Coordinates of C-alpha atoms in Angstrom, one line a residue:
M1228 CA -14.2 -34.0 56.5
T1229 CA -12.5 -34.2 53.2
F1230 CA -12.9 -31.3 50.7
N1231 CA -13.7 -32.9 47.4
P1232 CA -14.7 -30.3 44.8
H1233 CA -16.0 -31.4 41.4
I1234 CA -17.4 -29.8 38.2
D1235 CA -20.6 -30.9 36.5
V1236 CA -20.3 -30.3 32.7
I1237 CA -23.7 -29.2 31.4
A1238 CA -22.6 -28.7 27.8
A1239 CA -19.1 -29.8 26.8
Q1240 CA -17.1 -27.5 24.6
P1241 CA -16.1 -29.3 21.3
R1242 CA -12.4 -29.9 20.7
L1243 CA -12.6 -28.3 17.3
L1244 CA -14.7 -25.1 16.8
T1245 CA -16.1 -24.4 13.4
P1246 CA -17.9 -21.1 12.6
P1247 CA -21.7 -21.4 12.9
D1248 CA -24.1 -20.7 10.0
L1249 CA -25.1 -17.1 10.6
S1250 CA -27.6 -16.8 7.8
F1251 CA -31.0 -15.7 9.1
E1252 CA -32.6 -18.9 7.7
A1253 CA -30.3 -21.0 9.8
I1254 CA -30.7 -18.9 12.9
L1255 CA -34.5 -19.2 12.4
R1256 CA -34.3 -22.9 12.6
H1257 CA -33.0 -22.7 16.1
F1258 CA -34.9 -19.6 17.1
P1259 CA -38.2 -19.9 15.2
G1260 CA -39.8 -17.2 17.5
L1261 CA -37.6 -14.6 15.8
A1262 CA -39.9 -14.8 12.8
E1263 CA -42.3 -12.6 14.9
A1264 CA -39.6 -9.9 15.6
E1265 CA -39.7 -6.5 14.0
A1266 CA -36.0 -6.6 13.3
V1267 CA -32.9 -8.7 14.0
C1268 CA -29.2 -7.9 13.7
M1269 CA -25.8 -9.5 14.5
T1270 CA -23.5 -7.3 16.5
G1271 CA -20.4 -7.4 18.7
S1272 CA -16.9 -8.5 17.8
T1273 CA -18.1 -10.9 15.1
A1274 CA -20.1 -8.2 13.3
A1275 CA -17.1 -5.8 13.6
G1276 CA -14.8 -8.3 12.0
W1277 CA -12.7 -8.8 15.2
G1278 CA -14.1 -12.1 16.3
N1279 CA -12.4 -15.5 16.6
A1280 CA -13.5 -19.1 17.1
F1281 CA -14.2 -18.5 20.8
S1282 CA -16.2 -15.3 20.3
D1283 CA -19.8 -15.1 21.4
I1284 CA -22.5 -14.6 18.7
D1285 CA -24.3 -11.4 19.8
L1286 CA -27.8 -10.9 18.5
Y1287 CA -30.0 -7.8 19.0
V1288 CA -33.7 -8.4 18.5
F1289 CA -36.3 -5.7 18.4
S1290 CA -39.9 -6.5 19.2
D1291 CA -42.8 -5.0 21.2
K1292 CA -44.3 -8.4 21.9
E1293 CA -43.0 -11.4 23.8
L1294 CA -41.1 -13.8 21.7
E1295 CA -40.8 -17.6 22.2
L1296 CA -37.1 -18.5 22.6
P1297 CA -35.6 -22.0 23.0
V1298 CA -35.6 -23.8 26.3
D1299 CA -32.8 -26.4 26.7
E1300 CA -30.0 -27.4 29.1
T1301 CA -27.6 -24.8 27.8
M1302 CA -29.7 -21.7 28.2
E1303 CA -30.3 -19.0 30.8
T1304 CA -32.9 -16.2 30.5
W1305 CA -33.6 -13.2 32.6
P1306 CA -35.1 -9.7 32.4
G1307 CA -32.8 -6.7 32.3
A1308 CA -33.3 -3.1 33.4
D1309 CA -31.3 0.1 33.4
P1310 CA -31.7 2.8 36.1
S1311 CA -33.0 5.1 33.3
G1312 CA -36.0 2.9 32.9
I1313 CA -34.9 1.0 29.7
R1314 CA -35.9 -2.6 29.9
W1315 CA -34.9 -5.7 27.8
H1316 CA -34.9 -9.4 27.9
N1317 CA -31.7 -11.6 27.9
W1318 CA -31.3 -15.1 26.5
M1319 CA -28.0 -16.8 26.6
G1320 CA -27.3 -20.3 25.4
V1321 CA -25.7 -22.4 22.6
Y1322 CA -26.4 -22.4 18.9
D1323 CA -24.4 -24.6 16.5
N1324 CA -21.6 -25.1 19.2
A1325 CA -21.3 -21.3 19.6
R1326 CA -22.3 -19.3 22.7
V1327 CA -25.1 -16.9 21.9
D1328 CA -25.9 -13.7 23.8
L1329 CA -29.3 -12.6 22.5
K1330 CA -31.1 -9.5 23.8
V1331 CA -34.7 -8.5 22.9
W1332 CA -35.3 -4.7 23.0
P1333 CA -38.4 -2.7 22.5
T1334 CA -38.5 -1.2 19.0
S1335 CA -38.3 2.4 20.4
T1336 CA -35.2 1.8 22.6
L1337 CA -32.8 3.9 20.6
A1338 CA -35.3 6.8 20.1
T1339 CA -35.9 6.8 23.9
V1340 CA -32.1 6.7 24.7
L1341 CA -31.3 9.5 22.2
T1342 CA -34.3 11.8 22.9
P1343 CA -32.1 14.5 24.7
Y1344 CA -29.5 14.3 22.0
V1345 CA -31.9 14.8 19.2
E1346 CA -33.7 17.8 20.8
R1347 CA -30.6 19.8 21.5
E1348 CA -26.8 19.9 21.5
V1349 CA -25.9 18.1 24.7
E1350 CA -22.6 19.2 26.1
F1351 CA -21.6 16.0 28.0
C1352 CA -23.0 12.5 27.5
S1353 CA -24.8 11.3 30.6
L1354 CA -25.4 7.7 29.5
G1355 CA -24.0 4.9 31.6
D1356 CA -21.6 2.4 30.2
F1357 CA -24.3 -0.2 29.5
L1358 CA -26.4 2.1 27.3
Q1359 CA -23.3 3.5 25.7
D1360 CA -22.5 -0.1 24.7
F1361 CA -26.1 -0.6 23.4
V1362 CA -25.7 2.5 21.1
Y1363 CA -22.3 1.3 19.9
R1364 CA -23.5 -2.3 19.2
L1365 CA -26.6 -1.1 17.4
S1366 CA -24.5 1.3 15.3
I1367 CA -22.4 -1.6 13.9
G1368 CA -25.2 -4.1 13.7
V1369 CA -25.3 -6.3 10.5
P1370 CA -29.0 -6.6 9.6
L1371 CA -30.5 -10.1 9.4
K1372 CA -34.1 -8.9 9.2
N1373 CA -35.6 -5.6 8.2
D1374 CA -32.7 -3.5 6.8
D1375 CA -34.9 -0.4 6.7
F1376 CA -35.3 -0.5 10.5
F1377 CA -31.5 -0.4 11.0
K1378 CA -31.1 2.4 8.4
Q1379 CA -33.6 4.5 10.3
Q1380 CA -31.8 3.8 13.6
K1381 CA -28.4 4.9 12.1
D1382 CA -30.0 8.0 10.6
L1383 CA -31.4 8.9 14.0
L1384 CA -27.9 8.5 15.6
D1385 CA -26.3 10.5 12.8
S1386 CA -28.8 13.4 13.3
S1387 CA -28.2 13.6 17.1
S1388 CA -25.5 15.2 19.2
Y1389 CA -24.6 11.9 20.8
R1390 CA -21.2 11.4 19.3
R1391 CA -20.0 14.9 20.0
S1392 CA -21.3 14.8 23.6
L1393 CA -19.6 11.5 24.2
A1394 CA -16.3 12.8 22.8
R1395 CA -16.5 15.8 25.1
R1396 CA -17.1 13.6 28.1
V1397 CA -14.1 11.5 27.2
K1398 CA -12.1 14.8 26.7
A1399 CA -13.0 15.7 30.3
E1400 CA -11.4 12.4 31.4
V1401 CA -8.3 13.3 29.5
E1402 CA -8.1 16.6 31.3
N1403 CA -8.5 14.9 34.7
C1404 CA -5.7 12.5 34.0
L1405 CA -3.4 15.3 32.8
T1406 CA -4.1 17.2 36.0
D1407 CA -3.1 14.1 37.9
V1408 CA 0.1 13.9 35.9
A1409 CA 1.0 17.5 36.9
G1410 CA 0.2 16.9 40.6
Q1411 CA 2.1 13.6 40.7
L1412 CA 5.2 15.0 39.0
G1413 CA 5.1 18.0 41.4
S1414 CA 5.1 15.6 44.4
G1415 CA 7.9 13.5 43.0
D1416 CA 5.7 10.4 42.3
D1417 CA 7.1 9.9 38.8
M1418 CA 6.1 6.3 38.3
T1419 CA 2.4 7.1 39.0
A1420 CA 2.6 10.1 36.7
R1421 CA 3.8 7.8 34.0
V1422 CA 0.7 5.6 34.5
S1423 CA -1.6 8.6 34.5
A1424 CA 0.0 9.9 31.3
G1425 CA -0.7 6.6 29.6
L1426 CA -4.3 6.7 30.7
A1427 CA -4.6 10.3 29.4
A1428 CA -3.2 9.1 26.0
G1429 CA -5.7 6.3 25.8
F1430 CA -8.6 8.6 26.6
A1431 CA -7.4 11.2 24.0
T1432 CA -7.2 8.4 21.4
D1433 CA -10.7 7.2 22.4
A1434 CA -12.1 10.8 22.0
G1435 CA -10.6 11.0 18.5
L1436 CA -12.1 7.7 17.6
V1437 CA -15.5 8.7 18.9
L1438 CA -15.4 11.9 16.8
A1439 CA -14.5 9.7 13.8
G1440 CA -17.6 7.5 14.4
Q1441 CA -16.0 4.6 16.3
L1442 CA -18.3 4.4 19.3
C1443 CA -16.8 1.3 20.8
R1444 CA -15.3 2.1 24.2
G1445 CA -13.6 -1.4 24.8
R1446 CA -10.0 -0.8 25.7
K1447 CA -8.9 -4.2 24.3
W1448 CA -10.1 -3.1 20.8
L1449 CA -8.2 0.2 20.8
L1450 CA -5.7 -0.7 18.1
R1451 CA -8.3 -2.4 16.0
R1452 CA -10.4 0.7 16.2
L1453 CA -7.4 2.9 15.1
E1454 CA -6.8 0.5 12.2
G1455 CA -10.3 0.9 11.0
A1456 CA -10.5 4.7 11.4
P1457 CA -7.6 6.5 9.7
Q1458 CA -9.7 9.7 9.7
C1459 CA -9.0 9.7 13.5
G1460 CA -5.6 11.2 12.7
I1461 CA -3.7 8.7 15.0
T1462 CA -2.1 5.6 13.4
V1463 CA -1.6 2.3 15.1
D1464 CA 2.2 2.7 14.7
E1465 CA 2.1 6.1 16.3
Y1466 CA 0.1 4.9 19.3
R1467 CA 2.4 1.9 19.8
S1468 CA 5.5 4.0 19.6
V1469 CA 4.3 6.8 21.9
V1470 CA 2.3 4.9 24.4
L1471 CA 2.5 1.1 24.3
D1472 CA 6.3 0.8 23.8
G1473 CA 6.9 2.4 27.1
A1474 CA 10.0 4.3 28.2
R1475 CA 12.7 4.8 25.5
P1476 CA 16.3 3.8 26.2
G1477 CA 17.7 6.0 29.0
E1478 CA 14.3 7.6 29.6
S1479 CA 13.3 8.0 33.2
D1480 CA 9.7 7.7 34.5
R1481 CA 9.5 11.4 34.7
D1482 CA 10.7 12.0 31.1
C1483 CA 8.4 9.3 29.8
A1484 CA 5.4 10.8 31.6
L1485 CA 6.2 14.3 30.2
R1486 CA 6.6 13.0 26.7
V1487 CA 3.3 11.1 26.7
A1488 CA 1.5 13.9 28.4
R1489 CA 2.7 16.4 25.8
W1490 CA 1.7 14.1 23.0
T1491 CA -1.7 13.8 24.5
Q1492 CA -2.1 17.6 24.9
A1493 CA -1.2 18.0 21.2
Q1494 CA -3.9 15.6 20.2
I1495 CA -6.5 17.4 22.2
V1496 CA -5.5 20.8 20.7
R1497 CA -5.7 19.3 17.2
M1498 CA -9.2 18.1 17.9
E1499 CA -10.4 21.3 19.6
D1500 CA -12.6 22.5 16.7
A1501 CA -14.4 19.2 16.6
F1502 CA -15.1 19.3 20.3
L1503 CA -16.6 22.8 20.0
S1504 CA -18.7 21.9 16.9
D1505 CA -22.4 21.6 17.2
S1506 CA -22.9 19.8 13.9

């Protein structure tokens, strides 16, 4: 028997990609069912200003009734559910030669997710990664329909303890990594200590960004996030120099790990008041 694999192309990628028309009027022509939605926004890397020609178009739609979405050879659709009980509907397909990731959420989703954080000062965020991503993407959403809805959502987020509780959770990850550094250096595993110190530095920077309002947790966007949040207190150049540039000339793994760990400790001390704040 001869093994003869092949690929069936359902929708060919064009050789040249041009940005799609992202006006709501143009989107409605492809997704007429969105006229019945309560609110619609664009989110993801394109909304954040970090996208490129190959980026997906991420749409968040809020509706308490079932919406009609296109059915064609490019699309997939399926229900989504989180262990917390939050449910949504996924539609993925092509619009104007761009890949679209569209999610339809109940209008009360953010209020449900943030209920514990509105009622009290929560010490450590307990949301899983998926719902953390939902909150982040909603926080940067560019409204396409119903601006007032998204203003209310952002006001709700601002009035909650969510950002502070998430920053404290990330701070705990920093402390775990620094404990690893100490143990690894003590056992002579200097090269692993260097890796752990780099992880600690990334988490510390992440915590500072969350406190500054940058709720994205995507590691690939760390420098972009720093660039957009000077109030974080860590510059892109500083992070590159201390962490990304690696060992300096003549610096051993041990010395590199110690330098990065000490820098990380200094950042955590600098932010201590913000971690302890309840407002």
